[in-house]
Amino acid sequence: MMTGQELSKARRYEEIKEREISPEKRPLFHLSARTGWMNDPNGFSFYGGEYHLFYQYYPYKPKWGPMHWGHAVSHDFVTWQYKPAVLAPDTPSDCEGCFSGSAVTLDDGRHMIMYTGVLGEDGDSGKNIQVQCLAFGDGNDYEKYSGNPVLTIADLPEEMSNYDFRDPKMNREEDGTYTCVVCGCTKDRDGRTLFFRSDNGINWKFEGVLATNGKRFGTVWECLDFFMLDGKAVLLCSPMEMLKTEKYSSGNGTLCLIGEFDKENSRLIDEYDAPIDNGIDFYATQTLLTSDGRRIMIAWMQNWDALQNEIEGFRWFGQLTLPRELSIRDGKLYQQPVRELEKYRKSRIAYKDVHVSEKTELPGIFGRTMDISLKIRSENTGYQTFEIRIAENEEFHTSIIYNRNKHEITLDRSLSGTRKAVVNTRTFITEEYGEEMNLRMILDRYSLELFVNNGEQTATITLYTDLSADRISFQADGYAVMEIESYILGMPEETEE
Ligand code: FRU
């Protein structure tokens, strides 16, 4: 396979630059940009015996630039190994960038990527022209299809806008055919989920509009993903320009719609909506289905509205979340860290009946790579707020504050050492948990992923506090009783192959 000049240049560059980043300056088990910039996860798939994860990538600076596709592989979703970048913007169909897309395995055994090619700006509007392109590969190298682009705006109904046509997410159906959802919108930027079918993965046909925003959730819905889960139809997407409501934050958000699939008309009849994650740093989800039937989701662990790029002392920007197992319970989306993480748990420490009022630290419970589960009950006169501080030292900390009366959780990293006036606090409504609520926190050096009530809600933030701030403390403004189980996360002594 021929590697074009742009891609060869990127591959040489990333190989050299990666060596200049010490492993301690990265998360331990969350994938970060090999060098430079990373945004959306792409092409998340199982191929040739491993999980493949590609990502939106600009190797040359920790800033968004002409998009390439970076690449990494894993056997267990936790330990990732970088591979050479696979796409660079170097053909007439993608000369301004290779935007987000997905991957499937073809019948002939090839791995196929569908991605958005950006062609440049349309004179009058100054907006990007976007088309869908293919590339075929073997898990290492990918050759762009000579027939690119395979989908253009000409394939869409009249009322669709000429812009914002991107992020194809393919699926293989049980009968061997292919389906694909692609982001589109009307001329007044109302999001549409465009639904396509193909018999061979190469020739695609527009089937209809799977879901219509109708100005309910922001404007354009980026990074769509559509699948069946536990008998329900699920659409995940990342709406732009959300309006703040009690349930949603403003700006770029995430949304899950759950309902029924009207197969005949290729339409989702949605019955339920919720943010996928309630934290600050979460966007652009993508899922895969494992051979044991688990639907696993990953996302960009940043958000356009809260970018603190160019973090002092870091040569890379952008991390992906820990992959999460999805399920539907009582019509809602539940998320759990992938079970493979359990193999990385060490040094278990557990305490029962810890009475918390004044600020309390517990022997052995500190660190920046941790898996901590808590059950919090109220006692006697009870409490109103329960606060957990992580990444704490004399100067800095990040707080998780549960307000039991208001049924709210607040994440606050304004004292985490950030020098950026971006969004640093976020509050979201929880269910009413009565006397007991449970939390699981996954800490990996520069991030926290919080799972509330067995994954009924999640909230994700990054924090770039110096690693020497590693204390964890608990306090309540009344009486709380806590049960805690804590593990240090680290590499297993012997990795089973
Ligand atoms: C979402 C997004 C996608 C696009 C990509 C470009 O974060 O805007 O819609 O394909 O990023 O990098």
Short mmCIF file of C-alpha atoms in Angstrom, two decimals, residues 187-400:
data_model
loop_
_atom_site.label_atom_id
_atom_site.label_comp_id
_atom_site.label_asym_id
_atom_site.label_seq_id
_atom_site.Cartn_x
_atom_site.Cartn_y
_atom_site.Cartn_z
CA LYS A 187 -31.37 25.14 5.80
CA ASP A 188 -32.22 26.79 9.12
CA ARG A 189 -29.86 24.40 10.94
CA ASP A 190 -32.38 22.15 12.56
CA GLY A 191 -30.66 18.79 13.11
CA ARG A 192 -31.66 15.72 11.12
CA THR A 193 -30.41 12.17 11.53
CA LEU A 194 -29.99 10.93 7.98
CA PHE A 195 -30.37 7.20 7.48
CA PHE A 196 -28.62 5.27 4.69
CA ARG A 197 -28.48 1.65 3.57
CA SER A 198 -26.07 -0.37 1.49
CA ASP A 199 -25.80 -4.00 0.37
CA ASN A 200 -22.04 -4.01 -0.05
CA GLY A 201 -20.81 -1.09 2.12
CA ILE A 202 -19.71 0.85 -0.94
CA ASN A 203 -22.87 1.94 -2.76
CA TRP A 204 -25.11 3.81 -0.38
CA LYS A 205 -28.72 4.94 -0.69
CA PHE A 206 -30.58 7.54 1.36
CA GLU A 207 -33.50 5.85 3.16
CA GLY A 208 -35.04 8.68 5.13
CA VAL A 209 -34.78 10.87 8.18
CA LEU A 210 -34.40 8.67 11.25
CA ALA A 211 -34.85 11.47 13.78
CA THR A 212 -35.80 15.12 13.65
CA ASN A 213 -34.65 17.65 16.16
CA GLY A 214 -37.57 20.03 15.70
CA LYS A 215 -35.52 22.63 17.63
CA ARG A 216 -35.89 20.62 20.82
CA PHE A 217 -32.21 20.07 21.60
CA GLY A 218 -29.80 22.67 20.25
CA THR A 219 -29.25 22.99 16.51
CA VAL A 220 -27.15 20.44 14.58
CA TRP A 221 -26.65 16.97 16.11
CA GLU A 222 -23.07 15.81 15.58
CA CYS A 223 -21.56 12.36 16.04
CA LEU A 224 -24.68 10.21 15.79
CA ASP A 225 -24.87 6.57 16.74
CA PHE A 226 -27.94 4.36 16.42
CA PHE A 227 -28.40 0.83 17.80
CA MET A 228 -30.80 -1.53 19.54
CA LEU A 229 -30.15 -2.19 23.21
CA ASP A 230 -32.17 -4.33 25.59
CA GLY A 231 -35.13 -4.27 23.21
CA LYS A 232 -35.14 -0.50 22.74
CA ALA A 233 -33.89 1.75 19.93
CA VAL A 234 -31.21 4.17 21.08
CA LEU A 235 -29.86 7.26 19.33
CA LEU A 236 -26.82 8.98 20.80
CA CYS A 237 -25.73 12.36 19.55
CA SER A 238 -23.92 15.56 20.46
CA PRO A 239 -26.11 18.61 19.83
CA MET A 240 -24.51 21.99 19.21
CA GLU A 241 -25.77 25.25 20.72
CA MET A 242 -28.02 23.82 23.39
CA LEU A 243 -30.20 26.12 25.45
CA LYS A 244 -29.95 25.73 29.19
CA THR A 245 -32.88 23.99 30.86
CA GLU A 246 -33.17 22.23 34.20
CA LYS A 247 -31.92 19.02 32.59
CA TYR A 248 -29.42 20.30 30.01
CA SER A 249 -26.49 22.73 30.08
CA SER A 250 -25.98 25.31 27.38
CA GLY A 251 -23.48 24.95 24.54
CA ASN A 252 -22.26 21.67 23.09
CA GLY A 253 -24.00 18.84 24.90
CA THR A 254 -24.78 15.16 24.61
CA LEU A 255 -28.16 13.55 24.23
CA CYS A 256 -29.58 10.05 24.28
CA LEU A 257 -33.00 9.39 22.78
CA ILE A 258 -34.65 6.08 23.60
CA GLY A 259 -37.73 4.68 21.92
CA GLU A 260 -38.99 2.32 19.25
CA PHE A 261 -37.63 1.77 15.76
CA ASP A 262 -40.23 1.92 12.98
CA LYS A 263 -38.24 -0.22 10.57
CA GLU A 264 -40.60 0.16 7.65
CA ASN A 265 -40.23 3.93 7.58
CA SER A 266 -36.66 4.00 9.00
CA ARG A 267 -37.84 6.21 11.84
CA LEU A 268 -37.08 6.43 15.51
CA ILE A 269 -40.11 7.15 17.65
CA ASP A 270 -38.46 8.60 20.71
CA GLU A 271 -40.05 8.34 24.13
CA TYR A 272 -37.31 9.46 26.49
CA ASP A 273 -34.38 11.89 26.42
CA ALA A 274 -31.51 12.64 28.79
CA PRO A 275 -27.97 14.00 28.69
CA ILE A 276 -25.54 11.11 28.25
CA ASP A 277 -23.14 12.66 30.75
CA ASN A 278 -23.64 15.56 33.12
CA GLY A 279 -20.05 16.68 33.61
CA ILE A 280 -18.04 19.36 31.85
CA ASP A 281 -15.71 17.35 29.63
CA PHE A 282 -17.69 14.92 27.53
CA TYR A 283 -18.67 14.96 23.84
CA ALA A 284 -18.83 12.96 20.61
CA THR A 285 -19.72 9.44 21.74
CA GLN A 286 -19.21 6.33 19.64
CA THR A 287 -20.06 2.70 20.39
CA LEU A 288 -19.18 -0.83 19.31
CA LEU A 289 -20.72 -4.22 19.97
CA THR A 290 -18.40 -6.86 21.45
CA SER A 291 -18.59 -10.53 20.49
CA ASP A 292 -20.07 -11.26 23.95
CA GLY A 293 -22.91 -8.86 23.18
CA ARG A 294 -21.89 -5.79 25.17
CA ARG A 295 -22.56 -2.31 23.75
CA ILE A 296 -19.48 -0.29 24.69
CA MET A 297 -19.38 3.49 24.44
CA ILE A 298 -16.41 5.84 24.40
CA ALA A 299 -16.33 9.64 24.08
CA TRP A 300 -14.01 12.59 23.81
CA MET A 301 -13.18 13.58 27.39
CA GLN A 302 -13.31 17.28 26.54
CA ASN A 303 -15.96 19.60 25.20
CA TRP A 304 -15.69 22.49 22.77
CA ASP A 305 -17.18 24.88 25.34
CA ALA A 306 -14.71 24.15 28.09
CA LEU A 307 -11.43 23.81 26.30
CA GLN A 308 -8.38 24.53 28.34
CA ASN A 309 -5.97 23.61 25.59
CA GLU A 310 -2.33 24.50 25.78
CA ILE A 311 -2.05 23.35 29.34
CA GLU A 312 1.25 24.46 30.74
CA GLY A 313 3.81 21.69 30.60
CA PHE A 314 1.77 19.36 28.36
CA ARG A 315 2.76 18.50 24.79
CA TRP A 316 -0.57 16.85 24.00
CA PHE A 317 -4.19 17.84 24.33
CA GLY A 318 -7.25 15.60 24.41
CA GLN A 319 -8.19 12.39 26.18
CA LEU A 320 -10.91 9.82 25.56
CA THR A 321 -13.13 8.46 28.34
CA LEU A 322 -12.81 5.01 29.74
CA PRO A 323 -14.99 2.75 27.58
CA ARG A 324 -18.35 2.19 29.30
CA GLU A 325 -20.83 -0.68 29.15
CA LEU A 326 -24.34 0.46 28.32
CA SER A 327 -27.67 -0.99 29.33
CA ILE A 328 -31.28 0.12 29.54
CA ARG A 329 -33.15 -0.16 32.80
CA ASP A 330 -36.63 1.24 33.38
CA GLY A 331 -36.35 2.97 30.02
CA LYS A 332 -33.15 4.85 30.98
CA LEU A 333 -29.56 4.57 29.81
CA TYR A 334 -27.17 3.13 32.42
CA GLN A 335 -23.38 3.22 32.13
CA GLN A 336 -20.70 1.21 33.91
CA PRO A 337 -16.92 1.29 33.47
CA VAL A 338 -15.88 -1.68 31.30
CA ARG A 339 -15.53 -4.75 33.48
CA GLU A 340 -11.99 -5.29 32.16
CA LEU A 341 -10.90 -2.47 34.49
CA GLU A 342 -11.32 -4.78 37.47
CA LYS A 343 -8.14 -6.61 36.47
CA TYR A 344 -6.24 -3.38 37.15
CA ARG A 345 -7.49 -2.96 40.72
CA LYS A 346 -4.94 -3.35 43.49
CA SER A 347 -4.52 -2.74 47.23
CA ARG A 348 -8.15 -2.94 48.28
CA ILE A 349 -9.05 -0.86 51.30
CA ALA A 350 -12.56 -0.87 52.71
CA TYR A 351 -14.19 0.89 55.65
CA LYS A 352 -17.69 0.48 57.00
CA ASP A 353 -19.71 2.87 59.16
CA VAL A 354 -17.39 5.83 58.81
CA HIS A 355 -19.07 8.79 60.50
CA VAL A 356 -18.50 11.89 58.45
CA SER A 357 -19.13 15.44 59.56
CA GLU A 358 -15.88 17.39 59.95
CA LYS A 359 -13.36 17.03 57.13
CA THR A 360 -12.07 13.46 57.26
CA GLU A 361 -9.24 11.63 55.51
CA LEU A 362 -8.95 7.88 55.72
CA PRO A 363 -5.69 5.93 56.03
CA GLY A 364 -4.69 4.45 52.69
CA ILE A 365 -7.26 6.39 50.68
CA PHE A 366 -5.35 8.82 48.53
CA GLY A 367 -3.93 8.85 45.01
CA ARG A 368 -4.63 9.94 41.45
CA THR A 369 -5.31 6.55 39.83
CA MET A 370 -8.14 5.15 41.88
CA ASP A 371 -11.40 3.21 41.67
CA ILE A 372 -13.53 4.19 44.68
CA SER A 373 -17.07 3.13 45.50
CA LEU A 374 -19.05 4.88 48.21
CA LYS A 375 -22.39 4.43 49.89
CA ILE A 376 -23.55 7.49 51.75
CA ARG A 377 -26.37 7.35 54.28
CA SER A 378 -27.75 10.06 56.47
CA GLU A 379 -27.89 9.61 60.22
CA ASN A 380 -29.54 11.31 63.21
CA THR A 381 -30.37 14.80 62.05
CA GLY A 382 -28.97 13.94 58.64
CA TYR A 383 -27.03 16.27 56.37
CA GLN A 384 -27.73 18.55 53.49
CA THR A 385 -24.43 18.52 51.64
CA PHE A 386 -21.75 15.89 51.45
CA GLU A 387 -18.47 16.93 49.85
CA ILE A 388 -15.68 14.80 48.48
CA ARG A 389 -12.42 16.48 47.58
CA ILE A 390 -9.95 14.85 45.25
CA ALA A 391 -6.53 15.88 43.92
CA GLU A 392 -6.13 17.90 47.08
CA ASN A 393 -3.16 19.59 48.70
CA GLU A 394 -2.78 22.78 50.76
CA GLU A 395 -3.49 24.91 47.74
CA PHE A 396 -5.71 22.96 45.35
CA HIS A 397 -8.62 20.57 45.19
CA THR A 398 -11.57 19.53 43.01
CA SER A 399 -14.93 18.99 44.73
CA ILE A 400 -17.87 16.70 44.22
#
